[in-house]
Amino acid sequence: MTVKKRQAPGEGRGRGGERIREVPFVAPAGVPAGVEVGSLAALAARLPRRSLETPQRPAFHHLLAPSAGVLHHTVDFVHHTVRPGSWLWVRPGQVQQWHDMTGVDGIAVFFETDFLDAATAGAAHLDDPYAAAVGTPAARDAPALRLAAEHLRHEFDALGRMPLEPHTAALRHLLAVLVLRLSHLARPVTGPGAEPDETFLRFRDAAERDFTRTRRVEEYARALGYSPRTLTRAAYAAAGVGAKEFVDRRVVLEAKRVLAHSDASVARIAAGLGFSSATNFGKFFQHRTGHTPLGFRSAVRGRPAAESRAEP
């Protein structure tokens, strides 16, 4: 992956009003634009130390599958421990942080959303901001995922064996196979995280659109034509938390993103997130995270996030 930090006009603007530093996708010279396939070991060898220590917000997808060692990676301020057999999927706009990759190898796939056709993007849920970061396929499905990844990597490395146009088409089709299998064979199928019903999907979309305007479940229920209790039941079934908690967590996540990636004042962030004052926002944020807003900003810029999650 070739990355270059920049701030293009009008891009990367957070809801708190300040620019968020993004890492755009820049294809290596001579290869098809929009996709790159390589190894985690080769990536680690050329990642500068700053990239391993500094949170960043990529504008493209990462599919990372360790085959040796244990990959430690932070996504949206949650630390994930990814072992061989599991896949990590970082989506555009999420905040990520690399960690020490000594002894880690495996496949790394980077691609822009529009490299794939719209039908594939929809079927693979590419635009789902709530998709799980880590997926572990069942034993019977793991070989198919490995085969898809190996075929994609083989085709990527075969640049020049065919004219560029059919080579790019082949990469597009092979990547489609991989992301479709990954999105449907390496995701939870029972309990919280199962395929959500229409009620939750409508509520989730409304919350994503309006969380900076209101955190009141009653307002969402009234707008969607449900009772607050119905929304709470739907949220518990799909996400494992109530409707109010679901919205509050989205507010906290956006606050963390803006605090980590901008120097906006607490008052400006508070206003951008719909709080009546910086004081109210500060109390809300400290109650939910254990940090003051400025304390969190200092902590996340100086060391890895404190939250942790390990996958089997």
PDB file of C-alpha atoms in Angstrom:
ATOM      1  CA  MET A   1       0.000   0.000   0.000  1.00  0.00           C
ATOM      2  CA  THR A   2       1.279   3.438  -0.865  1.00  0.00           C
ATOM      3  CA  VAL A   3      -0.207   6.101   1.361  1.00  0.00           C
ATOM      4  CA  LYS A   4       0.238   9.837   1.448  1.00  0.00           C
ATOM      5  CA  LYS A   5      -1.328  12.119   4.028  1.00  0.00           C
ATOM      6  CA  ARG A   6      -3.170  15.078   2.606  1.00  0.00           C
ATOM      7  CA  GLN A   7      -6.199  17.252   3.165  1.00  0.00           C
ATOM      8  CA  ALA A   8      -8.097  17.779  -0.040  1.00  0.00           C
ATOM      9  CA  PRO A   9     -10.523  20.725  -0.150  1.00  0.00           C
ATOM     10  CA  GLY A  10     -13.885  19.744   1.285  1.00  0.00           C
ATOM     11  CA  GLU A  11     -12.808  16.248   2.319  1.00  0.00           C
ATOM     12  CA  GLY A  12     -12.625  14.688   5.757  1.00  0.00           C
ATOM     13  CA  ARG A  13     -14.732  17.223   7.625  1.00  0.00           C
ATOM     14  CA  GLY A  14     -15.945  15.934  10.971  1.00  0.00           C
ATOM     15  CA  ARG A  15     -19.292  16.745  12.533  1.00  0.00           C
ATOM     16  CA  GLY A  16     -17.478  18.830  15.135  1.00  0.00           C
ATOM     17  CA  GLY A  17     -16.604  21.326  12.384  1.00  0.00           C
ATOM     18  CA  GLU A  18     -12.881  20.644  11.913  1.00  0.00           C
ATOM     19  CA  ARG A  19     -10.940  18.802   9.261  1.00  0.00           C
ATOM     20  CA  ILE A  20     -10.165  15.178  10.032  1.00  0.00           C
ATOM     21  CA  ARG A  21      -6.839  14.018   8.647  1.00  0.00           C
ATOM     22  CA  GLU A  22      -7.394  11.187   6.194  1.00  0.00           C
ATOM     23  CA  VAL A  23      -5.092   8.718   4.477  1.00  0.00           C
ATOM     24  CA  PRO A  24      -6.104   8.465   0.809  1.00  0.00           C
ATOM     25  CA  PHE A  25      -5.507   5.439  -1.368  1.00  0.00           C
ATOM     26  CA  VAL A  26      -2.601   5.913  -3.776  1.00  0.00           C
ATOM     27  CA  ALA A  27      -1.980   2.914  -6.048  1.00  0.00           C
ATOM     28  CA  PRO A  28       1.641   1.910  -6.656  1.00  0.00           C
ATOM     29  CA  ALA A  29       2.935   2.976 -10.048  1.00  0.00           C
ATOM     30  CA  GLY A  30       1.994   0.663 -12.887  1.00  0.00           C
ATOM     31  CA  VAL A  31      -0.761  -1.318 -11.152  1.00  0.00           C
ATOM     32  CA  PRO A  32      -4.538  -0.963 -11.566  1.00  0.00           C
ATOM     33  CA  ALA A  33      -5.988   1.941  -9.633  1.00  0.00           C
ATOM     34  CA  GLY A  34      -8.245   1.151  -6.713  1.00  0.00           C
ATOM     35  CA  VAL A  35      -6.804  -2.100  -5.347  1.00  0.00           C
ATOM     36  CA  GLU A  36      -3.572  -3.497  -3.930  1.00  0.00           C
ATOM     37  CA  VAL A  37      -2.792  -6.960  -2.584  1.00  0.00           C
ATOM     38  CA  GLY A  38       0.297  -7.867  -0.607  1.00  0.00           C
ATOM     39  CA  SER A  39       1.613  -9.365   2.602  1.00  0.00           C
ATOM     40  CA  LEU A  40       1.442  -8.077   6.155  1.00  0.00           C
ATOM     41  CA  ALA A  41       5.168  -8.704   6.583  1.00  0.00           C
ATOM     42  CA  ALA A  42       6.047  -6.565   3.556  1.00  0.00           C
ATOM     43  CA  LEU A  43       3.670  -3.869   4.771  1.00  0.00           C
ATOM     44  CA  ALA A  44       5.260  -3.826   8.224  1.00  0.00           C
ATOM     45  CA  ALA A  45       8.723  -3.541   6.686  1.00  0.00           C
ATOM     46  CA  ARG A  46       7.865  -0.298   4.924  1.00  0.00           C
ATOM     47  CA  LEU A  47       5.428   1.319   7.360  1.00  0.00           C
ATOM     48  CA  PRO A  48       7.168   4.255   9.036  1.00  0.00           C
ATOM     49  CA  ARG A  49       7.219   4.222  12.818  1.00  0.00           C
ATOM     50  CA  ARG A  50       4.853   7.192  12.899  1.00  0.00           C
ATOM     51  CA  SER A  51       2.225   5.163  11.009  1.00  0.00           C
ATOM     52  CA  LEU A  52       2.417   2.481  13.693  1.00  0.00           C
ATOM     53  CA  GLU A  53       1.989   4.970  16.526  1.00  0.00           C
ATOM     54  CA  THR A  54      -0.409   7.590  15.185  1.00  0.00           C
ATOM     55  CA  PRO A  55      -4.167   7.057  14.769  1.00  0.00           C
ATOM     56  CA  GLN A  56      -5.241   7.579  11.161  1.00  0.00           C
ATOM     57  CA  ARG A  57      -8.473   7.596   9.172  1.00  0.00           C
ATOM     58  CA  PRO A  58      -8.109   5.737   5.856  1.00  0.00           C
ATOM     59  CA  ALA A  59     -10.400   6.545   2.949  1.00  0.00           C
ATOM     60  CA  PHE A  60     -10.326   2.949   1.700  1.00  0.00           C
ATOM     61  CA  HIS A  61     -11.000  -0.604   2.898  1.00  0.00           C
ATOM     62  CA  HIS A  62      -8.434  -2.809   4.650  1.00  0.00           C
ATOM     63  CA  LEU A  63      -8.833  -6.602   4.693  1.00  0.00           C
ATOM     64  CA  LEU A  64      -6.152  -8.103   6.927  1.00  0.00           C
ATOM     65  CA  ALA A  65      -5.820 -11.846   7.554  1.00  0.00           C
ATOM     66  CA  PRO A  66      -2.821 -12.992   9.607  1.00  0.00           C
ATOM     67  CA  SER A  67      -1.446 -16.452   8.858  1.00  0.00           C
ATOM     68  CA  ALA A  68       1.482 -16.203  11.292  1.00  0.00           C
ATOM     69  CA  GLY A  69       1.785 -14.298  14.531  1.00  0.00           C
ATOM     70  CA  VAL A  70      -0.935 -12.225  16.180  1.00  0.00           C
ATOM     71  CA  LEU A  71      -2.115  -8.953  14.658  1.00  0.00           C
ATOM     72  CA  HIS A  72      -2.905  -6.174  17.126  1.00  0.00           C
ATOM     73  CA  HIS A  73      -4.943  -3.359  15.619  1.00  0.00           C
ATOM     74  CA  THR A  74      -7.140  -0.595  17.009  1.00  0.00           C
ATOM     75  CA  VAL A  75     -10.343   0.286  15.128  1.00  0.00           C
ATOM     76  CA  ASP A  76     -12.482   3.182  16.341  1.00  0.00           C
ATOM     77  CA  PHE A  77     -10.595   3.170  19.661  1.00  0.00           C
ATOM     78  CA  VAL A  78     -11.217  -0.535  20.364  1.00  0.00           C
ATOM     79  CA  HIS A  79      -8.132  -2.744  20.408  1.00  0.00           C
ATOM     80  CA  HIS A  80      -8.532  -6.037  18.531  1.00  0.00           C
ATOM     81  CA  THR A  81      -6.351  -9.129  18.851  1.00  0.00           C
ATOM     82  CA  VAL A  82      -6.596 -10.982  15.534  1.00  0.00           C
ATOM     83  CA  ARG A  83      -5.213 -14.502  15.306  1.00  0.00           C
ATOM     84  CA  PRO A  84      -4.713 -16.729  12.267  1.00  0.00           C
ATOM     85  CA  GLY A  85      -8.084 -17.848  10.942  1.00  0.00           C
ATOM     86  CA  SER A  86      -9.765 -14.491  11.566  1.00  0.00           C
ATOM     87  CA  TRP A  87     -10.137 -11.458   9.321  1.00  0.00           C
ATOM     88  CA  LEU A  88      -9.980  -7.784  10.224  1.00  0.00           C
ATOM     89  CA  TRP A  89     -11.999  -5.386   8.056  1.00  0.00           C
ATOM     90  CA  VAL A  90     -11.335  -1.658   8.491  1.00  0.00           C
ATOM     91  CA  ARG A  91     -13.789   0.482   6.525  1.00  0.00           C
ATOM     92  CA  PRO A  92     -13.385   3.974   5.095  1.00  0.00           C
ATOM     93  CA  GLY A  93     -13.875   6.683   7.711  1.00  0.00           C
ATOM     94  CA  GLN A  94     -13.052   4.499  10.685  1.00  0.00           C
ATOM     95  CA  VAL A  95     -10.149   5.541  12.889  1.00  0.00           C
ATOM     96  CA  GLN A  96      -7.415   2.925  13.012  1.00  0.00           C
ATOM     97  CA  GLN A  97      -4.055   2.476  14.654  1.00  0.00           C
ATOM     98  CA  TRP A  98      -1.366  -0.043  13.760  1.00  0.00           C
ATOM     99  CA  HIS A  99       0.708  -1.656  16.494  1.00  0.00           C
ATOM    100  CA  ASP A 100       3.919  -3.670  16.645  1.00  0.00           C
ATOM    101  CA  MET A 101       3.798  -6.204  13.798  1.00  0.00           C
ATOM    102  CA  THR A 102       6.934  -8.168  14.681  1.00  0.00           C
ATOM    103  CA  GLY A 103       6.486 -11.784  13.572  1.00  0.00           C
ATOM    104  CA  VAL A 104       3.163 -11.089  11.832  1.00  0.00           C
ATOM    105  CA  ASP A 105       2.530 -12.223   8.264  1.00  0.00           C
ATOM    106  CA  GLY A 106      -0.527 -12.911   6.159  1.00  0.00           C
ATOM    107  CA  ILE A 107      -2.518 -11.263   3.419  1.00  0.00           C
ATOM    108  CA  ALA A 108      -3.348  -7.562   3.190  1.00  0.00           C
ATOM    109  CA  VAL A 109      -5.915  -6.302   0.688  1.00  0.00           C
ATOM    110  CA  PHE A 110      -6.609  -2.595   0.194  1.00  0.00           C
ATOM    111  CA  PHE A 111      -9.322  -1.286  -2.081  1.00  0.00           C
ATOM    112  CA  GLU A 112     -11.546   1.688  -2.732  1.00  0.00           C
ATOM    113  CA  THR A 113     -15.295   1.173  -2.537  1.00  0.00           C
ATOM    114  CA  ASP A 114     -15.904   2.245  -6.122  1.00  0.00           C
ATOM    115  CA  PHE A 115     -13.478  -0.370  -7.454  1.00  0.00           C
ATOM    116  CA  LEU A 116     -16.375  -2.819  -7.096  1.00  0.00           C
ATOM    117  CA  ASP A 117     -19.702  -2.592  -8.913  1.00  0.00           C
ATOM    118  CA  ALA A 118     -22.764  -1.264  -7.091  1.00  0.00           C
ATOM    119  CA  ALA A 119     -24.483  -4.667  -6.883  1.00  0.00           C
ATOM    120  CA  THR A 120     -21.468  -6.229  -5.178  1.00  0.00           C
ATOM    121  CA  ALA A 121     -21.068  -3.253  -2.848  1.00  0.00           C
ATOM    122  CA  GLY A 122     -24.687  -3.595  -1.761  1.00  0.00           C
ATOM    123  CA  ALA A 123     -24.622  -7.360  -1.327  1.00  0.00           C
ATOM    124  CA  ALA A 124     -21.383  -7.183   0.664  1.00  0.00           C
ATOM    125  CA  HIS A 125     -22.651  -4.339   2.906  1.00  0.00           C
ATOM    126  CA  LEU A 126     -19.620  -2.198   2.062  1.00  0.00           C
ATOM    127  CA  ASP A 127     -21.293   0.971   3.356  1.00  0.00           C
ATOM    128  CA  ASP A 128     -22.392  -0.509   6.703  1.00  0.00           C
ATOM    129  CA  PRO A 129     -20.743   1.658   9.394  1.00  0.00           C
ATOM    130  CA  TYR A 130     -21.824  -0.814  12.090  1.00  0.00           C
ATOM    131  CA  ALA A 131     -20.344  -3.975  10.586  1.00  0.00           C
ATOM    132  CA  ALA A 132     -18.121  -5.980  12.915  1.00  0.00           C
ATOM    133  CA  ALA A 133     -14.411  -5.266  12.530  1.00  0.00           C
ATOM    134  CA  VAL A 134     -13.353  -8.877  13.043  1.00  0.00           C
ATOM    135  CA  GLY A 135     -14.928 -11.987  11.582  1.00  0.00           C
ATOM    136  CA  THR A 136     -14.023 -15.648  12.033  1.00  0.00           C
ATOM    137  CA  PRO A 137     -15.487 -18.055   9.469  1.00  0.00           C
ATOM    138  CA  ALA A 138     -16.676 -21.518  10.414  1.00  0.00           C
ATOM    139  CA  ALA A 139     -14.160 -24.304   9.801  1.00  0.00           C
ATOM    140  CA  ARG A 140     -16.050 -25.504   6.718  1.00  0.00           C
ATOM    141  CA  ASP A 141     -16.003 -21.984   5.175  1.00  0.00           C
ATOM    142  CA  ALA A 142     -12.398 -21.005   5.955  1.00  0.00           C
ATOM    143  CA  PRO A 143     -10.839 -22.883   2.979  1.00  0.00           C
ATOM    144  CA  ALA A 144     -13.079 -21.030   0.499  1.00  0.00           C
ATOM    145  CA  LEU A 145     -11.997 -17.682   1.943  1.00  0.00           C
ATOM    146  CA  ARG A 146      -8.329 -18.637   1.822  1.00  0.00           C
ATOM    147  CA  LEU A 147      -8.690 -19.817  -1.772  1.00  0.00           C
ATOM    148  CA  ALA A 148     -10.402 -16.576  -2.799  1.00  0.00           C
ATOM    149  CA  ALA A 149      -7.642 -14.507  -1.178  1.00  0.00           C
ATOM    150  CA  GLU A 150      -4.864 -16.594  -2.722  1.00  0.00           C
ATOM    151  CA  HIS A 151      -6.442 -16.377  -6.180  1.00  0.00           C
ATOM    152  CA  LEU A 152      -6.766 -12.594  -5.830  1.00  0.00           C
ATOM    153  CA  ARG A 153      -3.146 -12.248  -4.763  1.00  0.00           C
ATOM    154  CA  HIS A 154      -1.959 -14.497  -7.600  1.00  0.00           C
ATOM    155  CA  GLU A 155      -3.812 -12.385 -10.148  1.00  0.00           C
ATOM    156  CA  PHE A 156      -2.501  -9.135  -8.646  1.00  0.00           C
ATOM    157  CA  ASP A 157       1.072 -10.443  -8.864  1.00  0.00           C
ATOM    158  CA  ALA A 158       0.499 -11.539 -12.472  1.00  0.00           C
ATOM    159  CA  LEU A 159       0.499  -7.980 -13.813  1.00  0.00           C
ATOM    160  CA  GLY A 160       1.661  -8.061 -17.429  1.00  0.00           C
ATOM    161  CA  ARG A 161       0.446 -11.567 -18.171  1.00  0.00           C
ATOM    162  CA  MET A 162      -2.690 -10.072 -19.721  1.00  0.00           C
ATOM    163  CA  PRO A 163      -3.486  -6.613 -21.077  1.00  0.00           C
ATOM    164  CA  LEU A 164      -4.279  -4.132 -18.302  1.00  0.00           C
ATOM    165  CA  GLU A 165      -8.033  -3.936 -18.987  1.00  0.00           C
ATOM    166  CA  PRO A 166      -8.794  -7.685 -18.656  1.00  0.00           C
ATOM    167  CA  HIS A 167      -6.314  -7.921 -15.768  1.00  0.00           C
ATOM    168  CA  THR A 168      -8.224  -5.172 -13.925  1.00  0.00           C
ATOM    169  CA  ALA A 169     -11.546  -6.872 -14.688  1.00  0.00           C
ATOM    170  CA  ALA A 170     -10.227 -10.134 -13.269  1.00  0.00           C
ATOM    171  CA  LEU A 171      -9.085  -8.375 -10.106  1.00  0.00           C
ATOM    172  CA  ARG A 172     -12.497  -6.762  -9.743  1.00  0.00           C
ATOM    173  CA  HIS A 173     -14.301 -10.109 -10.054  1.00  0.00           C
ATOM    174  CA  LEU A 174     -11.920 -11.929  -7.721  1.00  0.00           C
ATOM    175  CA  LEU A 175     -12.164  -9.178  -5.110  1.00  0.00           C
ATOM    176  CA  ALA A 176     -15.955  -9.370  -5.390  1.00  0.00           C
ATOM    177  CA  VAL A 177     -15.820 -13.086  -4.567  1.00  0.00           C
ATOM    178  CA  LEU A 178     -13.634 -12.429  -1.536  1.00  0.00           C
ATOM    179  CA  VAL A 179     -15.712  -9.602  -0.035  1.00  0.00           C
ATOM    180  CA  LEU A 180     -19.008 -11.422  -0.666  1.00  0.00           C
ATOM    181  CA  ARG A 181     -17.728 -14.541   1.060  1.00  0.00           C
ATOM    182  CA  LEU A 182     -16.194 -12.529   3.879  1.00  0.00           C
ATOM    183  CA  SER A 183     -19.301 -10.442   4.524  1.00  0.00           C
ATOM    184  CA  HIS A 184     -21.596 -13.470   4.676  1.00  0.00           C
ATOM    185  CA  LEU A 185     -19.402 -16.307   5.974  1.00  0.00           C
ATOM    186  CA  ALA A 186     -17.400 -14.482   8.642  1.00  0.00           C
ATOM    187  CA  ARG A 187     -20.080 -12.623  10.577  1.00  0.00           C
ATOM    188  CA  PRO A 188     -22.163 -13.402  13.675  1.00  0.00           C
ATOM    189  CA  VAL A 189     -25.302 -15.458  12.989  1.00  0.00           C
ATOM    190  CA  THR A 190     -26.904 -15.611  16.440  1.00  0.00           C
ATOM    191  CA  GLY A 191     -27.523 -13.199  19.290  1.00  0.00           C
ATOM    192  CA  PRO A 192     -26.476  -9.531  19.141  1.00  0.00           C
ATOM    193  CA  GLY A 193     -24.922  -8.872  15.755  1.00  0.00           C
ATOM    194  CA  ALA A 194     -27.285 -11.207  13.896  1.00  0.00           C
ATOM    195  CA  GLU A 195     -28.962 -10.051  10.694  1.00  0.00           C
ATOM    196  CA  PRO A 196     -31.039  -7.076  11.938  1.00  0.00           C
ATOM    197  CA  ASP A 197     -34.728  -6.687  11.190  1.00  0.00           C
ATOM    198  CA  GLU A 198     -36.349  -3.774   9.359  1.00  0.00           C
ATOM    199  CA  THR A 199     -37.307  -1.959  12.569  1.00  0.00           C
ATOM    200  CA  PHE A 200     -33.701  -1.799  13.750  1.00  0.00           C
ATOM    201  CA  LEU A 201     -32.376  -0.886  10.310  1.00  0.00           C
ATOM    202  CA  ARG A 202     -34.776   2.056  10.080  1.00  0.00           C
ATOM    203  CA  PHE A 203     -33.850   3.177  13.590  1.00  0.00           C
ATOM    204  CA  ARG A 204     -30.123   2.767  12.886  1.00  0.00           C
ATOM    205  CA  ASP A 205     -30.345   4.832   9.714  1.00  0.00           C
ATOM    206  CA  ALA A 206     -32.310   7.540  11.525  1.00  0.00           C
ATOM    207  CA  ALA A 207     -29.801   7.599  14.378  1.00  0.00           C
ATOM    208  CA  GLU A 208     -26.889   7.862  11.955  1.00  0.00           C
ATOM    209  CA  ARG A 209     -28.574  10.780  10.255  1.00  0.00           C
ATOM    210  CA  ASP A 210     -29.798  12.647  13.355  1.00  0.00           C
ATOM    211  CA  PHE A 211     -27.591  11.760  16.326  1.00  0.00           C
ATOM    212  CA  THR A 212     -26.131  15.270  16.339  1.00  0.00           C
ATOM    213  CA  ARG A 213     -29.645  16.685  16.594  1.00  0.00           C
ATOM    214  CA  THR A 214     -31.276  14.466  19.227  1.00  0.00           C
ATOM    215  CA  ARG A 215     -30.504  11.570  21.555  1.00  0.00           C
ATOM    216  CA  ARG A 216     -34.132  11.144  22.646  1.00  0.00           C
ATOM    217  CA  VAL A 217     -35.579   7.738  21.777  1.00  0.00           C
ATOM    218  CA  GLU A 218     -39.083   9.233  21.911  1.00  0.00           C
ATOM    219  CA  GLU A 219     -38.265  11.506  18.965  1.00  0.00           C
ATOM    220  CA  TYR A 220     -36.955   8.636  16.870  1.00  0.00           C
ATOM    221  CA  ALA A 221     -39.991   6.531  17.737  1.00  0.00           C
ATOM    222  CA  ARG A 222     -42.387   9.304  16.776  1.00  0.00           C
ATOM    223  CA  ALA A 223     -40.600   9.980  13.485  1.00  0.00           C
ATOM    224  CA  LEU A 224     -40.524   6.287  12.536  1.00  0.00           C
ATOM    225  CA  GLY A 225     -44.022   5.386  13.728  1.00  0.00           C
ATOM    226  CA  TYR A 226     -42.961   2.981  16.474  1.00  0.00           C
ATOM    227  CA  SER A 227     -43.216   3.019  20.237  1.00  0.00           C
ATOM    228  CA  PRO A 228     -40.031   3.658  22.249  1.00  0.00           C
ATOM    229  CA  ARG A 229     -40.358   0.151  23.663  1.00  0.00           C
ATOM    230  CA  THR A 230     -40.398  -1.354  20.159  1.00  0.00           C
ATOM    231  CA  LEU A 231     -37.194   0.478  19.251  1.00  0.00           C
ATOM    232  CA  THR A 232     -35.539  -0.620  22.473  1.00  0.00           C
ATOM    233  CA  ARG A 233     -36.458  -4.269  21.861  1.00  0.00           C
ATOM    234  CA  ALA A 234     -35.173  -4.066  18.280  1.00  0.00           C
ATOM    235  CA  ALA A 235     -31.898  -2.494  19.412  1.00  0.00           C
ATOM    236  CA  TYR A 236     -31.352  -5.125  22.101  1.00  0.00           C
ATOM    237  CA  ALA A 237     -31.995  -7.939  19.607  1.00  0.00           C
ATOM    238  CA  ALA A 238     -29.629  -6.582  16.952  1.00  0.00           C
ATOM    239  CA  ALA A 239     -26.979  -4.691  18.920  1.00  0.00           C
ATOM    240  CA  GLY A 240     -27.218  -5.984  22.473  1.00  0.00           C
ATOM    241  CA  VAL A 241     -27.982  -2.548  23.925  1.00  0.00           C
ATOM    242  CA  GLY A 242     -31.086  -0.391  24.281  1.00  0.00           C
ATOM    243  CA  ALA A 243     -32.035   2.316  21.815  1.00  0.00           C
ATOM    244  CA  LYS A 244     -30.832   5.176  24.049  1.00  0.00           C
ATOM    245  CA  GLU A 245     -27.520   3.473  24.663  1.00  0.00           C
ATOM    246  CA  PHE A 246     -27.138   2.841  20.930  1.00  0.00           C
ATOM    247  CA  VAL A 247     -27.502   6.534  20.113  1.00  0.00           C
ATOM    248  CA  ASP A 248     -25.284   7.628  23.001  1.00  0.00           C
ATOM    249  CA  ARG A 249     -22.504   5.288  21.853  1.00  0.00           C
ATOM    250  CA  ARG A 250     -22.656   6.790  18.365  1.00  0.00           C
ATOM    251  CA  VAL A 251     -22.294  10.284  19.860  1.00  0.00           C
ATOM    252  CA  VAL A 252     -19.309   9.157  21.946  1.00  0.00           C
ATOM    253  CA  LEU A 253     -17.654   7.579  18.906  1.00  0.00           C
ATOM    254  CA  GLU A 254     -17.989  10.752  16.845  1.00  0.00           C
ATOM    255  CA  ALA A 255     -16.686  12.827  19.735  1.00  0.00           C
ATOM    256  CA  LYS A 256     -13.646  10.551  20.022  1.00  0.00           C
ATOM    257  CA  ARG A 257     -12.989  10.772  16.296  1.00  0.00           C
ATOM    258  CA  VAL A 258     -13.039  14.564  16.256  1.00  0.00           C
ATOM    259  CA  LEU A 259     -11.028  14.879  19.473  1.00  0.00           C
ATOM    260  CA  ALA A 260      -8.354  12.543  18.109  1.00  0.00           C
ATOM    261  CA  HIS A 261      -8.062  14.158  14.697  1.00  0.00           C
ATOM    262  CA  SER A 262      -8.610  17.861  15.195  1.00  0.00           C
ATOM    263  CA  ASP A 263      -7.690  20.716  17.480  1.00  0.00           C
ATOM    264  CA  ALA A 264     -11.286  21.970  17.650  1.00  0.00           C
ATOM    265  CA  SER A 265     -12.244  23.464  20.991  1.00  0.00           C
ATOM    266  CA  VAL A 266     -14.490  21.493  23.328  1.00  0.00           C
ATOM    267  CA  ALA A 267     -17.147  24.187  22.886  1.00  0.00           C
ATOM    268  CA  ARG A 268     -17.087  23.795  19.103  1.00  0.00           C
ATOM    269  CA  ILE A 269     -17.257  20.005  19.291  1.00  0.00           C
ATOM    270  CA  ALA A 270     -20.111  20.237  21.789  1.00  0.00           C
ATOM    271  CA  ALA A 271     -22.094  22.515  19.472  1.00  0.00           C
ATOM    272  CA  GLY A 272     -21.435  20.250  16.491  1.00  0.00           C
ATOM    273  CA  LEU A 273     -22.778  17.260  18.413  1.00  0.00           C
ATOM    274  CA  GLY A 274     -25.935  19.012  19.554  1.00  0.00           C
ATOM    275  CA  PHE A 275     -25.071  19.821  23.175  1.00  0.00           C
ATOM    276  CA  SER A 276     -26.318  23.037  24.731  1.00  0.00           C
ATOM    277  CA  SER A 277     -22.948  23.817  26.305  1.00  0.00           C
ATOM    278  CA  ALA A 278     -19.372  22.598  26.573  1.00  0.00           C
ATOM    279  CA  THR A 279     -20.045  21.830  30.234  1.00  0.00           C
ATOM    280  CA  ASN A 280     -22.917  19.455  29.443  1.00  0.00           C
ATOM    281  CA  PHE A 281     -20.874  17.752  26.745  1.00  0.00           C
ATOM    282  CA  GLY A 282     -17.905  17.404  29.081  1.00  0.00           C
ATOM    283  CA  LYS A 283     -20.039  15.765  31.792  1.00  0.00           C
ATOM    284  CA  PHE A 284     -21.631  13.408  29.244  1.00  0.00           C
ATOM    285  CA  PHE A 285     -18.272  12.430  27.746  1.00  0.00           C
ATOM    286  CA  GLN A 286     -16.543  11.908  31.092  1.00  0.00           C
ATOM    287  CA  HIS A 287     -19.440   9.818  32.399  1.00  0.00           C
ATOM    288  CA  ARG A 288     -19.305   7.588  29.315  1.00  0.00           C
ATOM    289  CA  THR A 289     -15.526   7.267  28.932  1.00  0.00           C
ATOM    290  CA  GLY A 290     -13.902   8.106  32.257  1.00  0.00           C
ATOM    291  CA  HIS A 291     -11.942  10.914  30.564  1.00  0.00           C
ATOM    292  CA  THR A 292     -12.522  14.600  30.123  1.00  0.00           C
ATOM    293  CA  PRO A 293     -12.597  15.524  26.414  1.00  0.00           C
ATOM    294  CA  LEU A 294      -9.153  17.119  26.549  1.00  0.00           C
ATOM    295  CA  GLY A 295      -7.855  14.267  28.698  1.00  0.00           C
ATOM    296  CA  PHE A 296      -8.990  11.792  26.064  1.00  0.00           C
ATOM    297  CA  ARG A 297      -7.348  13.838  23.309  1.00  0.00           C
ATOM    298  CA  SER A 298      -4.025  13.792  25.157  1.00  0.00           C
ATOM    299  CA  ALA A 299      -4.301  10.086  25.941  1.00  0.00           C
ATOM    300  CA  VAL A 300      -5.158   8.904  22.436  1.00  0.00           C
ATOM    301  CA  ARG A 301      -2.426  10.988  20.852  1.00  0.00           C
ATOM    302  CA  GLY A 302       0.152   9.752  23.312  1.00  0.00           C
ATOM    303  CA  ARG A 303      -0.583   6.031  23.675  1.00  0.00           C
ATOM    304  CA  PRO A 304      -2.916   3.287  22.389  1.00  0.00           C
ATOM    305  CA  ALA A 305      -6.573   3.433  23.388  1.00  0.00           C
ATOM    306  CA  ALA A 306      -7.351   1.804  26.717  1.00  0.00           C
ATOM    307  CA  GLU A 307     -10.347  -0.253  25.614  1.00  0.00           C
ATOM    308  CA  SER A 308      -9.563  -3.814  24.585  1.00  0.00           C
ATOM    309  CA  ARG A 309     -11.287  -6.672  22.841  1.00  0.00           C
ATOM    310  CA  ALA A 310      -9.798 -10.025  21.937  1.00  0.00           C
ATOM    311  CA  GLU A 311     -11.199 -12.434  19.398  1.00  0.00           C
ATOM    312  CA  PRO A 312     -10.713 -16.188  19.691  1.00  0.00           C
TER     313      PRO A 312
END
